[in-house]
Steps between C-alpha positions, in 0.01 A plus 500: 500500500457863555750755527507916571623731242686786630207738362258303684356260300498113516662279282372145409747192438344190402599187277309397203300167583526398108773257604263290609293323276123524570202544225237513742363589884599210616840547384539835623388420866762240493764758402423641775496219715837309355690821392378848609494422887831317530664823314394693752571321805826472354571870496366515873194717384154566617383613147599460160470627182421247200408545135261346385443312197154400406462242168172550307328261735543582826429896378208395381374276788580812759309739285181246471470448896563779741476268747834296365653865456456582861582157586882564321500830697503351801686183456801771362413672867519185696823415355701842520474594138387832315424559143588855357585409135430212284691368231254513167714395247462144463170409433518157513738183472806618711571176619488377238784242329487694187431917572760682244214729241198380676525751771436818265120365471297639464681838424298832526361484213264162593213621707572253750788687649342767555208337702773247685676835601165686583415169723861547641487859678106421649702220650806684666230784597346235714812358583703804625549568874281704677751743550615511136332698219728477175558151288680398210455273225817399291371372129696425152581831266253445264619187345746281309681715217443261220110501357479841660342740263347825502140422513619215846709817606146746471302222663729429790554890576147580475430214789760636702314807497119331618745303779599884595122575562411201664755567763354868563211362532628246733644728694212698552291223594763305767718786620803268345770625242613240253755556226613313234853469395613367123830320549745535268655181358759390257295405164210673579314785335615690797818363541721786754346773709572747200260289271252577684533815581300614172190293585453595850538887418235446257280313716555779736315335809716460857313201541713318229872486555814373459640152701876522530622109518903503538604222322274618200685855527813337528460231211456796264783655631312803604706696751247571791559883552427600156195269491385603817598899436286425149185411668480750756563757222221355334264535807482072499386366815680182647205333662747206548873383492584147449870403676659222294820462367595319113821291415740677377831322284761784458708260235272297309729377260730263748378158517483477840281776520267349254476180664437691793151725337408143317418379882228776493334438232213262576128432299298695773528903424587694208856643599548811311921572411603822434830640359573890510741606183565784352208451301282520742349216707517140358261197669352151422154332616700247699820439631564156326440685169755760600775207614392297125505783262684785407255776558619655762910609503772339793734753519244729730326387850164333451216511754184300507158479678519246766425605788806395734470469920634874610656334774665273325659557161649219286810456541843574239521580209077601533400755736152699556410880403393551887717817494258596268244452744655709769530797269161480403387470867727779612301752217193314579477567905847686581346821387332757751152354332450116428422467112342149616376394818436117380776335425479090442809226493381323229725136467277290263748296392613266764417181357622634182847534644838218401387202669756547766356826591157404526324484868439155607228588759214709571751603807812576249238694281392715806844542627565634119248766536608600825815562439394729168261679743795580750703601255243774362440567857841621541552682148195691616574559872869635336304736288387665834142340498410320891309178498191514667365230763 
């Protein structure tokens, strides 16, 4: 979905297609068969936007045959879909039954990151619309804290800078600009947007950026006009925003409350809990060991990373940090000049969701998406932007 700024320049919406589960090409063109489509005939639209999530295998198998690239290219053509960002942070595994740490490897500092997220950006060159000559790349901030030491920290740093030249060089030889953006994430090296201010400054390349996911920035409790204020004084780039929202539990210590965050915490994905205290900012690795142990204090809210429907937060006593998102929006594209112009609803946790919430259909899954996509539609068209045919 495309939408004009008030200075002029186009916006991209598009959801994140890492919700569902595919390792290889085969996979992916039946995203786009079962899920992609049915989105956007939902929404009543010629076009839309999707981002796309490519495991290990099916990068590999596009960057081995140009022929099965072009092929993708126009099956995403045939069925009303464009590609202006891909999601590069999970490498591979997603769907899996078990994700949790596996999906910070390999980190920076393994070579193979690099050369997945080198494969990556010749992809979305080849995959961007004719009329569309910038691309972004979302990819994990360096890695996992623990095990991180300064020689890992060199190493991954030093890649970032040969990924930096590749993509000049890339540039020069397809006419396409592709950025990278490190997301910020609760346990990671890089764990809020002010982490990584530090690194990128000293990478000093506007080909590497900074990915702004809203629940992450709201699990951390980082308030999004100071974050956003930081990395513009900074001279950051935003290559991409990510538009999720986290749980939030403003009384963790009543029972019913508790009961009520236990029903979230499933075997699937690591869900980060933070606590803000005087102190300064308080968090687990999961949210079971935040409801078993007494790490993190009850007598102040708690937020953690799951990424909750933005149309549809859970209900009392739990609610969602989407107000969170529509600040950050508002600074993001309410300003004379866009600081992003890809922005991606990124939901990967559907079938991660209480039982009871869970989509019981390919249909109830696209009507799910839909209704996230309308919502950001509006937030956006209330911000002044106009949606494009």
């Amino acid at each position: 979905m495309r939408f004009r700024h008030p200075d002029g320049s186009t916006v991209h919406l598009a959801y994140c297609t890492n919700v569902h589960p595919a390792e290889n090409l085969d996979g992916v063109l039946a995203q786009l068969r079962d899920h992609c489509e049915p989105v956007r005939r939902r929404l009543g639209r010629d076009r839309l936007g999707i981002g796309l999530w490519l495991a290990k295998d099916a990068a590999r198998a596009l960057t081995n045959d140009p022929v099965t690239l072009r092929g993708l290219r126009a099956e995403l053509d045939r069925r009303g879909l464009e590609v202006i960002t891909l999601n590069g942070f999970p490498y591979e595994g997603f769907g899996a039954e078990e994700v949790k740490y596996r999906v910070y490897k390999p980190d920076w500092a393994d070579p193979e990151r690099l050369a997945h997220t080198g494969d990556l950006a010749r992809l979305l060159a080849a995959l961007l619309p004719d009329d569309i000559t910038e691309g972004s790349v979302s990819t994990l901030p360096l890695g996992w804290r623990t095990h991180w030491t300064e020689d890992r920290d060199r190493t991954a740093r030093t890649a970032l800078g040969a990924l930096a030249e590749r993509l000049d060089a890339l540039e020069e030889l397809t006419g396409k600009s592709i950025r990278i953006a490190l997301e910020p994430e609760p346990g990671c090296t890089i764990e809020t947007t002010a982490d990584a201010i530090g690194p990128l400054t000293a990478l000093a390349s506007h080909r590497i950026g900074v990915c702004v996911d809203t629940c992450h920035l709201a699990t951390s409790f980082e308030d999004p006009a100071t974050a956003l204020d930081a990395l513009t004084a900074a001279r950051l780039t935003i290559p991409k925003a990510q538009l999720s929202a986290a749980l939030h539990a403003e009384q963790p210590r009543l029972p019913e409350v508790r009961e009520a965050l236990a029903a979230f915490a499933e075997p699937r994905f690591l869900h980060q809990t933070r606590a803000r205290t005087a102190a300064g900012l308080l968090g687990t690795d999961d949210l079971d060991e935040a409801l078993t142990g007494a790490v993190l204090p009850d007598d102040t809210p708690w937020r953690a990373h799951f990424h909750v429907p933005l149309h549809a937060p859970p209900a009392p006593p739990l609610t969602s940090t989407l107000p969170v998102l529509q600040d950050a929006l508002a600074r993001l594209v309410g300003g004379p000049v866009p600081l992003t112009r890809h922005l991606e609803v990124e939901t990967y946790t559907w079938q991660a969701l209480p039982p009871r919430l869970r989509p019981r259909s390919r249909g109830q899954l696209a009507d799910g998406i839909a209704a996230e996509l309308t919502l950001a539609r509006d937030l956006l068209v209330d911000l002044g932007l106009k949606e494009l045919p």
